[in-house]
Coordinates of C-alpha atoms in Angstrom, one line a residue:
M1 CA 101.6 110.1 74.5
T2 CA 99.1 107.3 74.1
L3 CA 99.0 105.8 77.4
R4 CA 96.0 108.3 78.8
A5 CA 94.1 107.8 82.0
E6 CA 91.5 106.0 80.0
K7 CA 93.8 103.2 78.9
V8 CA 95.4 103.2 82.2
A9 CA 92.1 102.7 83.8
E10 CA 90.8 99.9 81.3
I11 CA 94.5 97.9 82.1
L12 CA 93.9 98.5 85.9
V13 CA 90.7 96.7 85.5
R14 CA 91.6 93.9 83.4
R15 CA 94.6 93.2 85.5
G16 CA 92.2 92.9 88.9
V17 CA 94.0 96.1 90.3
L18 CA 90.9 98.2 90.0
T19 CA 87.1 97.3 90.2
R20 CA 85.1 98.2 87.3
D21 CA 83.4 100.9 89.5
Q22 CA 86.6 102.6 90.2
G23 CA 87.7 102.4 86.8
L24 CA 84.9 104.4 85.7
Q25 CA 86.1 106.7 88.4
V26 CA 88.9 107.5 87.0
I27 CA 87.7 108.0 83.8
E28 CA 85.3 110.5 85.1
E29 CA 88.1 112.2 87.1
A30 CA 90.1 112.6 83.9
A31 CA 87.5 114.2 82.0
L32 CA 87.4 117.1 84.8
E33 CA 91.0 117.7 84.6
P34 CA 91.8 121.6 82.7
A35 CA 92.6 121.2 78.9
R36 CA 95.8 122.2 78.3
P37 CA 97.2 125.6 77.9
R38 CA 98.0 126.0 74.2
N39 CA 101.4 127.2 75.1
V40 CA 102.7 124.3 77.1
R41 CA 103.6 121.4 74.7
A42 CA 101.8 117.9 75.2
Y43 CA 105.3 116.3 76.6
E44 CA 105.7 118.7 79.2
Q45 CA 102.5 118.0 80.9
R46 CA 102.7 115.8 84.2
A47 CA 101.8 112.3 84.0
Q48 CA 98.1 112.7 83.9
A49 CA 97.1 109.2 84.5
Y50 CA 99.1 108.8 87.4
D51 CA 97.9 111.9 89.0
V52 CA 94.2 111.0 88.8
V53 CA 94.7 107.6 90.3
E54 CA 96.7 108.2 93.3
R55 CA 94.6 111.7 94.0
L56 CA 91.8 109.0 94.1
N57 CA 93.4 106.6 96.9
F58 CA 91.9 103.3 95.6
P59 CA 93.1 100.5 98.5
H60 CA 95.5 98.1 97.0
P61 CA 94.2 94.9 96.3
S62 CA 96.3 92.7 98.3
R63 CA 98.3 94.7 100.5
E64 CA 96.7 95.9 103.4
G65 CA 97.0 99.3 104.3
R66 CA 98.7 100.5 100.6
T67 CA 96.8 102.4 98.4
V68 CA 97.4 101.9 94.1
G69 CA 100.3 104.0 93.3
E70 CA 102.4 104.5 90.7
F71 CA 104.5 101.2 90.9
E72 CA 101.0 99.3 90.6
I73 CA 100.0 101.2 87.7
A74 CA 103.5 100.2 85.5
R75 CA 103.6 96.9 87.0
A76 CA 100.2 96.4 85.0
V77 CA 101.2 97.8 82.3
A78 CA 104.0 95.8 81.9
E79 CA 101.7 92.6 82.4
E80 CA 99.7 93.8 80.2
T81 CA 102.1 94.2 77.0
G82 CA 104.1 90.7 78.4
L83 CA 107.0 93.2 79.2
D84 CA 109.3 93.2 82.2
F85 CA 108.6 95.8 84.9
V86 CA 111.6 97.6 86.1
R87 CA 112.6 100.0 88.9
I88 CA 115.1 103.0 88.4
D89 CA 118.0 103.5 90.9
P90 CA 119.7 107.1 90.1
L91 CA 122.4 105.7 92.0
K92 CA 123.1 103.1 90.0
L93 CA 122.8 104.5 86.6
N94 CA 125.9 105.5 84.4
A95 CA 125.2 109.2 83.5
D96 CA 127.9 109.2 80.5
F97 CA 126.4 106.0 79.0
I98 CA 122.7 108.0 79.4
E99 CA 123.6 111.3 77.8
G100 CA 125.6 109.3 75.0
R101 CA 122.9 107.5 73.6
M102 CA 119.8 109.6 74.0
S103 CA 119.2 113.5 74.0
R104 CA 117.4 115.2 76.8
P105 CA 114.4 116.4 74.4
F106 CA 113.9 112.9 73.3
A107 CA 114.1 111.0 76.5
K108 CA 111.5 113.8 77.7
R109 CA 109.2 113.9 75.3
H110 CA 108.9 110.1 75.1
R111 CA 109.6 108.9 78.5
M112 CA 112.2 106.9 77.8
L113 CA 115.9 106.3 79.4
P114 CA 118.4 103.7 78.1
L115 CA 119.6 101.4 81.2
G116 CA 122.6 99.5 80.2
I117 CA 123.8 97.0 77.5
A118 CA 122.9 93.0 78.2
D119 CA 123.3 89.7 75.5
G120 CA 124.1 92.4 72.9
K121 CA 120.8 94.6 73.3
L122 CA 120.3 98.0 74.6
Q123 CA 118.3 97.9 77.6
V124 CA 115.6 101.0 77.6
A125 CA 112.9 102.1 79.9
C126 CA 109.7 103.1 78.7
A127 CA 106.7 104.4 80.7
D128 CA 104.4 103.8 77.1
P129 CA 105.1 100.7 75.5
Y130 CA 101.9 101.5 73.3
D131 CA 104.0 104.7 71.9
L132 CA 105.3 102.4 68.7
E133 CA 106.2 105.4 66.6
A134 CA 108.4 106.6 69.4
I135 CA 110.0 103.2 69.9
D136 CA 110.7 102.6 66.5
S137 CA 112.0 106.2 65.7
Y138 CA 114.4 105.2 69.0
R139 CA 115.5 101.7 67.3
R140 CA 116.7 103.5 63.7
I141 CA 118.6 106.3 66.2
A142 CA 120.4 103.7 68.3
G143 CA 121.3 101.5 65.1
R144 CA 121.0 98.0 67.3
E145 CA 118.2 95.7 68.7
I146 CA 116.4 97.5 71.9
E147 CA 114.9 95.5 74.6
L148 CA 112.4 97.2 75.9
K149 CA 111.0 97.3 80.0
V150 CA 108.5 99.2 81.6
A151 CA 109.0 101.8 84.6
S152 CA 107.0 104.2 86.2
E153 CA 106.6 107.5 84.0
R154 CA 107.4 109.3 87.4
E155 CA 110.7 107.6 88.1
I156 CA 111.6 108.0 84.6
L157 CA 110.9 111.7 84.7
R158 CA 112.5 112.2 88.1
A159 CA 115.7 110.3 86.6
I160 CA 115.8 112.3 83.6
N161 CA 115.8 115.7 85.6
E162 CA 118.4 114.5 88.0
F163 CA 121.1 113.2 85.4
Y164 CA 120.4 115.3 82.2
G165 CA 119.9 118.8 84.3
L166 CA 122.9 118.4 87.0
R167 CA 125.3 117.0 84.3
H168 CA 123.7 119.6 81.9
S169 CA 124.3 122.4 84.1
V170 CA 127.9 121.3 85.0
K171 CA 129.1 120.7 81.5
R172 CA 127.9 124.3 80.2
A173 CA 129.4 125.8 83.4
E174 CA 132.7 124.1 82.8
Q175 CA 132.6 125.4 79.2
E176 CA 131.8 128.7 80.5
L177 CA 134.2 128.9 82.8
E178 CA 137.4 127.5 81.2
S179 CA 136.8 130.1 78.2
G180 CA 137.2 133.0 80.6
L181 CA 140.3 134.8 82.6
D182 CA 143.1 132.3 83.6
L183 CA 144.8 133.5 86.6
G184 CA 147.2 130.5 87.0
N185 CA 148.9 131.9 83.4
L186 CA 149.2 135.5 83.6
E187 CA 151.1 135.9 80.0
Q188 CA 148.6 133.9 78.3
L189 CA 146.3 135.8 75.8
V190 CA 142.9 135.0 77.7
K191 CA 139.5 136.1 76.5
L192 CA 137.4 137.9 79.0
R193 CA 134.1 137.2 79.3
S194 CA 131.3 139.6 79.0
A195 CA 129.0 140.5 81.9
T196 CA 126.2 138.6 79.8
E197 CA 128.6 135.4 79.9
I198 CA 129.5 135.7 83.2
E199 CA 125.9 135.9 84.2
S200 CA 124.9 132.8 81.9
S201 CA 127.8 130.8 83.8
D202 CA 126.5 131.8 87.1
Q203 CA 122.9 130.7 86.0
H204 CA 124.4 127.4 85.3
I205 CA 126.3 127.2 88.7
V206 CA 123.0 127.9 90.5
N207 CA 120.9 125.0 88.5
A208 CA 123.5 122.3 89.4
V209 CA 123.2 123.1 92.7
E210 CA 119.4 123.1 92.7
F211 CA 119.4 120.2 91.0
M212 CA 122.1 118.7 93.5
L213 CA 120.0 119.5 96.4
Q214 CA 116.7 118.2 94.8
H215 CA 118.2 114.7 94.0
A216 CA 119.6 114.8 97.8
Y217 CA 115.9 115.4 99.0
D218 CA 114.8 113.0 96.8
T219 CA 116.9 110.1 97.9
R220 CA 116.5 110.7 101.6
A221 CA 120.0 111.8 102.1
S222 CA 121.3 113.5 105.7
D223 CA 124.3 114.8 104.7
I224 CA 126.0 115.9 101.1
H225 CA 129.7 115.9 100.6
I226 CA 131.4 117.9 97.9
E227 CA 135.4 116.8 97.9
P228 CA 138.2 118.1 95.6
K229 CA 140.4 115.5 94.5
R230 CA 143.7 115.7 92.2
D231 CA 142.0 116.4 89.2
L232 CA 138.1 116.2 89.8
S233 CA 135.5 116.7 92.6
L234 CA 133.2 114.2 94.1
I235 CA 130.0 114.7 95.2
R236 CA 128.8 112.0 97.7
F237 CA 125.4 111.7 99.8
R238 CA 125.0 109.7 103.0
I239 CA 121.8 107.6 102.8
D240 CA 120.9 105.7 106.0
G241 CA 124.4 106.4 107.5
V242 CA 126.6 105.2 104.3
L243 CA 128.3 107.0 102.1
H244 CA 127.3 106.7 98.2
D245 CA 129.2 108.2 95.3
I246 CA 126.9 110.4 93.1
Q247 CA 128.7 112.3 90.9
T248 CA 132.1 113.8 89.6
I249 CA 132.4 117.3 88.7
P250 CA 135.4 119.3 87.3
K251 CA 137.8 120.8 89.2
V252 CA 136.9 124.3 87.6
V253 CA 133.3 124.0 88.7
H254 CA 134.2 122.6 91.8
K255 CA 135.1 126.1 92.9
A256 CA 132.2 127.8 91.3
V257 CA 129.6 125.6 93.4
V258 CA 131.5 126.1 96.5
N259 CA 131.0 129.9 96.1
R260 CA 127.5 129.4 95.2
L261 CA 127.0 127.5 98.5
K262 CA 129.4 129.9 100.3
T263 CA 127.0 133.2 99.1
M264 CA 123.9 130.7 99.7
S265 CA 124.9 130.7 103.7
R266 CA 126.7 134.3 104.1
L267 CA 130.0 132.9 104.2
D268 CA 132.9 134.8 103.0
I269 CA 133.9 133.7 99.6
A270 CA 137.4 135.3 99.6
E271 CA 138.6 133.7 102.7
K272 CA 140.1 129.9 101.7
R273 CA 142.6 129.3 104.5
R274 CA 140.5 128.4 107.4
P275 CA 137.2 126.8 108.1
Q276 CA 133.9 128.7 107.7
D277 CA 130.1 127.7 109.2
G278 CA 127.0 128.5 108.0
R279 CA 123.4 127.6 107.1
V280 CA 120.8 128.1 104.8
K281 CA 117.1 127.6 104.7
T282 CA 115.3 126.0 101.4
R283 CA 111.7 125.7 100.6
R284 CA 110.8 122.6 99.1
T285 CA 106.7 121.4 97.7
G286 CA 105.6 123.7 100.7
F287 CA 108.2 122.8 103.3
E288 CA 111.2 124.1 105.0
V289 CA 114.4 122.4 104.8
E290 CA 117.3 123.5 106.7
L291 CA 120.9 123.0 105.5
R292 CA 124.1 123.8 107.7
V293 CA 127.3 124.2 105.5
S294 CA 130.7 123.7 106.6
T295 CA 133.6 124.4 104.8
L296 CA 137.3 123.1 105.2
P297 CA 140.4 123.7 103.7
V298 CA 142.2 120.2 102.6
A299 CA 144.9 119.2 99.8
F300 CA 143.2 119.8 96.8
G301 CA 141.1 122.8 97.3
E302 CA 138.1 123.4 99.9
K303 CA 135.7 120.4 101.4
V304 CA 131.9 120.9 101.9
V305 CA 129.7 119.3 104.0
L306 CA 125.9 120.0 103.9
R307 CA 124.1 118.3 107.2
I308 CA 120.2 118.3 105.8
F309 CA 117.9 118.9 108.7
D310 CA 114.4 117.6 107.3
P311 CA 112.2 119.1 110.2
D312 CA 110.1 115.9 109.7
V313 CA 113.2 113.8 110.7
L314 CA 114.3 116.1 113.4
S315 CA 111.1 116.7 114.9
Q316 CA 108.9 113.7 115.7
D317 CA 106.5 112.4 118.4
L318 CA 108.0 110.8 121.4
E319 CA 106.1 107.7 120.1
N320 CA 108.1 107.4 116.9
L321 CA 111.5 107.8 118.1
G322 CA 112.1 103.8 118.4
L323 CA 111.4 103.6 122.5
F324 CA 109.9 100.6 123.5
S325 CA 106.6 101.3 125.5
D326 CA 108.1 100.7 129.3
D327 CA 110.9 103.0 128.0
L328 CA 108.7 105.5 126.8
D329 CA 106.7 105.5 129.9
T330 CA 109.9 105.9 131.6
F331 CA 111.0 108.9 129.2
S332 CA 107.8 110.5 129.4
D333 CA 107.9 110.5 133.3
F334 CA 111.5 112.5 132.9
I335 CA 109.9 115.0 130.9
S336 CA 107.1 115.7 133.0
R337 CA 108.9 116.6 135.7
P338 CA 108.8 120.6 137.1
H339 CA 112.7 120.7 137.9
G340 CA 115.7 118.4 137.3
I341 CA 118.2 117.6 134.7
I342 CA 117.6 115.3 132.0
L343 CA 120.8 113.6 129.6
V344 CA 120.9 112.6 126.4
T345 CA 123.9 110.8 125.5
G346 CA 125.6 109.0 122.4
P347 CA 128.5 109.5 119.8
T348 CA 128.1 112.2 116.9
G349 CA 125.2 111.1 114.4
S350 CA 123.4 109.1 117.2
G351 CA 120.2 110.9 117.0
K352 CA 120.5 112.9 120.4
T353 CA 119.3 116.3 118.6
T354 CA 116.2 114.6 117.5
T355 CA 114.9 113.1 120.8
L356 CA 115.9 116.6 122.5
Y357 CA 114.1 118.3 119.9
S358 CA 111.0 115.9 119.9
A359 CA 111.0 116.2 123.9
L360 CA 111.1 120.2 123.6
K361 CA 108.1 120.2 121.1
T362 CA 106.2 117.8 123.4
L363 CA 106.5 120.3 126.2
A364 CA 106.5 123.7 124.5
S365 CA 103.0 125.7 124.5
R366 CA 102.0 129.1 125.4
E367 CA 102.4 128.9 128.8
I368 CA 105.7 127.2 129.0
N369 CA 109.2 129.4 128.2
V370 CA 111.4 126.9 126.6
T371 CA 115.0 128.5 125.8
T372 CA 117.7 126.5 124.1
I373 CA 121.4 127.4 123.9
E374 CA 123.2 125.5 120.9
D375 CA 126.4 125.3 118.7
P376 CA 125.1 126.0 116.4
I377 CA 121.5 126.2 116.2
E378 CA 119.9 123.0 114.2
M379 CA 116.7 123.7 113.3
V380 CA 115.0 127.0 113.9
D381 CA 111.6 126.3 115.5
E382 CA 109.5 129.7 116.5
E383 CA 107.6 128.1 119.5
L384 CA 111.6 127.8 121.2
N385 CA 113.5 130.8 122.1
Q386 CA 116.9 129.7 120.5
T387 CA 120.3 131.4 121.5
A388 CA 123.9 130.2 119.2
V389 CA 127.1 130.1 120.8
Q390 CA 129.4 132.6 119.4
T391 CA 132.7 132.4 120.9
K392 CA 134.3 135.5 119.0
A393 CA 131.3 137.6 121.2
D394 CA 132.5 135.7 124.0
V395 CA 129.0 134.0 124.3
T396 CA 129.7 130.5 125.5
F397 CA 127.5 127.5 126.8
A398 CA 128.3 128.7 130.4
S399 CA 127.7 132.5 129.8
A400 CA 124.7 132.2 127.9
L401 CA 123.2 130.2 130.5
R402 CA 124.1 132.6 132.8
H403 CA 122.0 135.2 131.3
I404 CA 119.2 132.8 130.0
L405 CA 118.6 132.3 134.3
R406 CA 117.5 135.9 134.2
Q407 CA 115.0 135.4 131.3
D408 CA 112.6 133.6 133.5
P409 CA 112.8 130.0 131.9
D410 CA 110.9 127.1 132.4
V411 CA 112.7 124.8 130.3
I412 CA 116.8 125.0 129.3
M413 CA 118.3 123.0 126.7
V414 CA 122.2 123.2 126.5
G415 CA 123.2 121.7 123.4
E416 CA 126.3 119.9 125.4
I417 CA 127.9 120.1 128.6
R418 CA 131.5 120.6 127.5
D419 CA 133.5 122.2 130.8
P420 CA 133.2 122.3 134.4
E421 CA 131.4 125.8 134.4
T422 CA 128.6 124.9 132.4
A423 CA 128.2 121.9 134.2
Q424 CA 127.5 124.0 137.5
Y425 CA 125.4 126.5 135.8
A426 CA 123.3 123.7 134.6
V427 CA 123.0 122.1 138.5
Q428 CA 122.3 125.8 139.8
A429 CA 119.4 126.0 137.1
A430 CA 117.9 122.6 137.9
L431 CA 118.2 123.4 142.2
T432 CA 116.5 126.7 141.4
G433 CA 113.4 125.1 139.6
H434 CA 114.4 124.8 136.0
L435 CA 113.8 121.6 134.0
V436 CA 117.4 121.1 132.0
F437 CA 118.0 119.0 128.9
S438 CA 121.6 118.3 127.6
T439 CA 124.1 115.9 126.1
L440 CA 127.1 114.3 126.9
H441 CA 129.6 112.0 124.9
T442 CA 129.8 109.0 126.8
N443 CA 129.5 105.3 126.0
D444 CA 126.3 104.6 128.0
A445 CA 123.7 105.8 130.5
A446 CA 125.5 104.8 133.6
A447 CA 128.9 106.8 132.5
T448 CA 126.9 110.1 132.5
I449 CA 127.6 110.0 136.2
T450 CA 131.0 109.6 136.3
R451 CA 131.0 112.2 133.4
L452 CA 129.8 114.9 135.5
Q453 CA 132.0 113.6 138.5
D454 CA 135.1 114.3 136.0
L455 CA 133.4 118.1 135.4
E456 CA 133.9 118.5 139.0
V457 CA 129.8 118.4 139.9
E458 CA 129.8 117.4 143.2
P459 CA 127.8 113.3 143.7
Y460 CA 125.0 114.8 146.3
L461 CA 124.5 117.7 143.8
I462 CA 124.1 114.7 140.9
G463 CA 121.7 112.5 143.3
S464 CA 119.7 115.9 144.2
T465 CA 119.7 117.1 140.7
L466 CA 119.6 114.5 137.8
I467 CA 116.2 112.8 136.6
G468 CA 117.7 110.4 134.3
A469 CA 119.8 109.6 131.4
V470 CA 119.3 107.9 128.0
A471 CA 121.9 106.6 126.1
Q472 CA 121.2 105.8 122.1
R473 CA 122.5 104.5 118.5
L474 CA 121.1 104.8 115.2
V475 CA 120.6 101.1 113.4
R476 CA 119.5 100.8 110.2
K477 CA 116.1 99.0 109.5
I478 CA 115.5 96.1 107.3
C479 CA 114.1 97.0 103.9
P480 CA 110.2 96.0 104.0
H481 CA 110.4 95.2 100.1
C482 CA 113.5 92.5 100.1
A483 CA 113.3 90.9 103.8
S484 CA 113.0 87.2 104.1
D485 CA 114.1 84.4 106.8
H486 CA 117.0 83.6 107.3
V487 CA 118.9 80.9 110.0
L488 CA 121.3 82.8 112.2
E489 CA 124.5 81.0 112.2
Y490 CA 126.1 79.2 115.4
V491 CA 129.3 81.8 115.5
Q492 CA 126.7 85.0 114.9
A493 CA 124.5 83.6 118.0
E494 CA 127.8 82.9 119.8
T495 CA 128.9 86.5 119.1
L496 CA 125.6 88.1 120.3
G497 CA 125.7 86.1 123.8
I498 CA 122.6 83.8 122.8
S499 CA 122.7 80.3 123.4
V500 CA 121.1 78.2 120.5
P501 CA 119.7 74.6 122.5
D502 CA 120.5 71.6 120.6
G503 CA 118.3 71.0 117.3
K504 CA 116.9 74.4 117.5
Q505 CA 117.4 77.2 115.0
V506 CA 117.4 81.2 115.8
V507 CA 115.4 82.6 112.7
V508 CA 116.0 86.5 111.9
R509 CA 114.9 88.9 109.1
V510 CA 117.7 89.8 106.4
G511 CA 116.9 92.5 103.6
D512 CA 118.4 90.4 100.5
G513 CA 118.7 93.9 98.4
C514 CA 116.6 95.5 95.9
V515 CA 116.0 98.6 93.9
E516 CA 113.8 100.5 97.0
C517 CA 116.9 99.9 99.4
R518 CA 119.4 100.3 96.6
G519 CA 120.9 96.8 97.4
T520 CA 121.9 97.2 100.7
G521 CA 119.0 95.3 102.4
H522 CA 118.2 98.3 104.5
L523 CA 115.8 101.3 104.7
G524 CA 115.5 104.0 107.2
R525 CA 116.9 104.0 110.6
T526 CA 115.5 103.9 114.1
A527 CA 117.3 104.4 117.3
V528 CA 117.7 102.0 119.9
F529 CA 117.8 103.2 123.7
E530 CA 118.8 102.7 127.2
V531 CA 117.1 104.7 129.8
L532 CA 118.6 104.8 133.2
A533 CA 116.4 106.1 135.7
I534 CA 117.5 107.7 138.7
D535 CA 115.5 106.1 141.5
D536 CA 116.8 106.0 145.4
A537 CA 118.8 103.1 144.8
I538 CA 120.8 104.5 142.2
K539 CA 120.7 107.5 144.0
D540 CA 122.3 105.9 147.2
L541 CA 125.1 104.8 145.1
I542 CA 125.8 108.2 143.1
I543 CA 126.1 110.0 146.6
A544 CA 128.6 107.1 147.5
A545 CA 130.7 107.6 144.5
A546 CA 129.9 104.2 142.7
G547 CA 131.6 103.9 139.7
A548 CA 129.8 103.3 136.4
E549 CA 130.0 99.5 136.0
E550 CA 128.4 99.0 139.6
I551 CA 125.4 101.5 138.8
K552 CA 124.8 99.6 135.2
R553 CA 124.9 96.5 137.4
E554 CA 122.4 97.6 140.2
A555 CA 120.5 99.9 137.3
V556 CA 120.0 96.2 135.1
R557 CA 118.9 94.3 138.2
R558 CA 116.3 96.8 138.8
G559 CA 114.6 96.1 135.0
M560 CA 117.0 98.6 132.8
R561 CA 117.7 97.6 129.1
T562 CA 121.1 97.9 127.6
L563 CA 121.5 98.7 124.2
R564 CA 122.6 95.5 123.5
E565 CA 119.6 94.1 124.7
A566 CA 117.4 96.6 123.0
A567 CA 119.0 96.4 119.8
L568 CA 118.4 92.2 120.2
R569 CA 114.9 92.8 120.8
K570 CA 114.2 94.7 117.8
L571 CA 116.4 92.3 115.7
A572 CA 113.9 89.7 117.2
E573 CA 111.3 91.5 116.2
G574 CA 112.6 91.8 112.7
I575 CA 112.9 95.6 112.7
T576 CA 116.9 94.9 112.2
S577 CA 119.5 92.8 111.4
Y578 CA 122.5 90.8 112.8
Q579 CA 125.2 93.1 111.2
E580 CA 123.4 96.0 112.7
V581 CA 123.2 94.9 116.2
V582 CA 126.8 94.0 116.2
R583 CA 128.3 97.4 114.5
V584 CA 126.2 99.9 117.0
T585 CA 126.7 97.6 120.5
A586 CA 130.2 96.4 119.7
V587 CA 131.7 95.8 123.3

């Protein structure tokens, strides 16, 4: 590599990204780097220039609150050489195209990656446009005109590892597995593999699974779907609530991948006729990530879904959940009470677990005994005493709650109130001086009260024990990298119930789509909340067995913000989009 730290510092100073003193600091820091070990080849080194600059945390010259990082370096190099800067989105790359035009050793050695063909030219992303020898060499290999673009060295290396790594492991595993015993035709003469060959094949599967998990973590995926089809298997990631196709793998490899995941999560690999559930904990760059594994027999084999529980996402400070300041004050008051019931409601995937864990983490201390009953345990936390529902052992929410009351708890979290028995025990726990958290599946906060009545809880007991109910939904946030102002159309305003005076316009933020958000216009998610506090007026309506609509009207009159109103406020603040407001608060 010719693009060393000294050269990068010179370019950044010339392009105005760093001051002269900062450039000298980069050069001095690079000189302190330890010498490369003799047994490690130059092209296997990390991106030293990027490491040095990012480690020094220089403030960005034009973007307040940001520091100079890998993309600022790559963009400056592109400007210096008169080439286009490009971001690499692994989800948009064609693995067959890449593998057919450049070998992995060449790509890794020279930090280059073919992107596609445009106007008859082969577009190639490179980290070092000054490496003329490598560029000329590849031009001869490609046998056609190439168009160079500059990308971050780290981004190129990530793409190389994700594509060549996963694809190479899958291909080698397919070759090994197809050369073994064919159980589908017992009369065919087959080659039995040796123990060494079997271990080799297993190692390729292990590598393929690890590459897949790394790719999922890097792309902020919340779920991994491995779906068997008639002739192949499809890997999909759910990112910000939307599924993306990632990779196809042969059917013979699908079975091996499923068995590997079953082994990791301690499931029965011989059982293929019934669904199974397990979990596995992985360690990545200093922190642990839990995976919940679920298998399901479908038409063409076993489908596996892995739910990824990132502790940074699952357990947050209450201030980061997305509550507006007044709702945060109300919710903080809820959890500060010594006893009573707090219910969080919403559909599956609405963020209820994150809200509950965040509240429990706020309360957990050496002086407080926090005990949970979950099905299954979402994230193991040593500050909590966590119990898993096990129906085979007759451990249900109700039976576990009955025994937990003898364990001197202060705070109890019941994963879900599903039946009258659990509801009665939760009420009894609240009446005897415990703070109880739980969830229900209802459309809004007021409906939790009628749902408790359906579960045979007397209205006077609901009024005596219920502190508050919180309904929530997740909305995607507008990508800050491609956000722009757009005028809300008349029909859209009418759909949202917004009256626009004649001659006036409603301006909202919209994500136009970029590499950062993979063309969706959205990046990340936040929650919208409906917080219902049970005050004296609401308590009177509950005791009088009023309906959910009447309770909701009174709560709104007393200042409660509905889910639609919360979403509209986030639309007005430029946090989310019109499409998301309609999607999550459709009436």
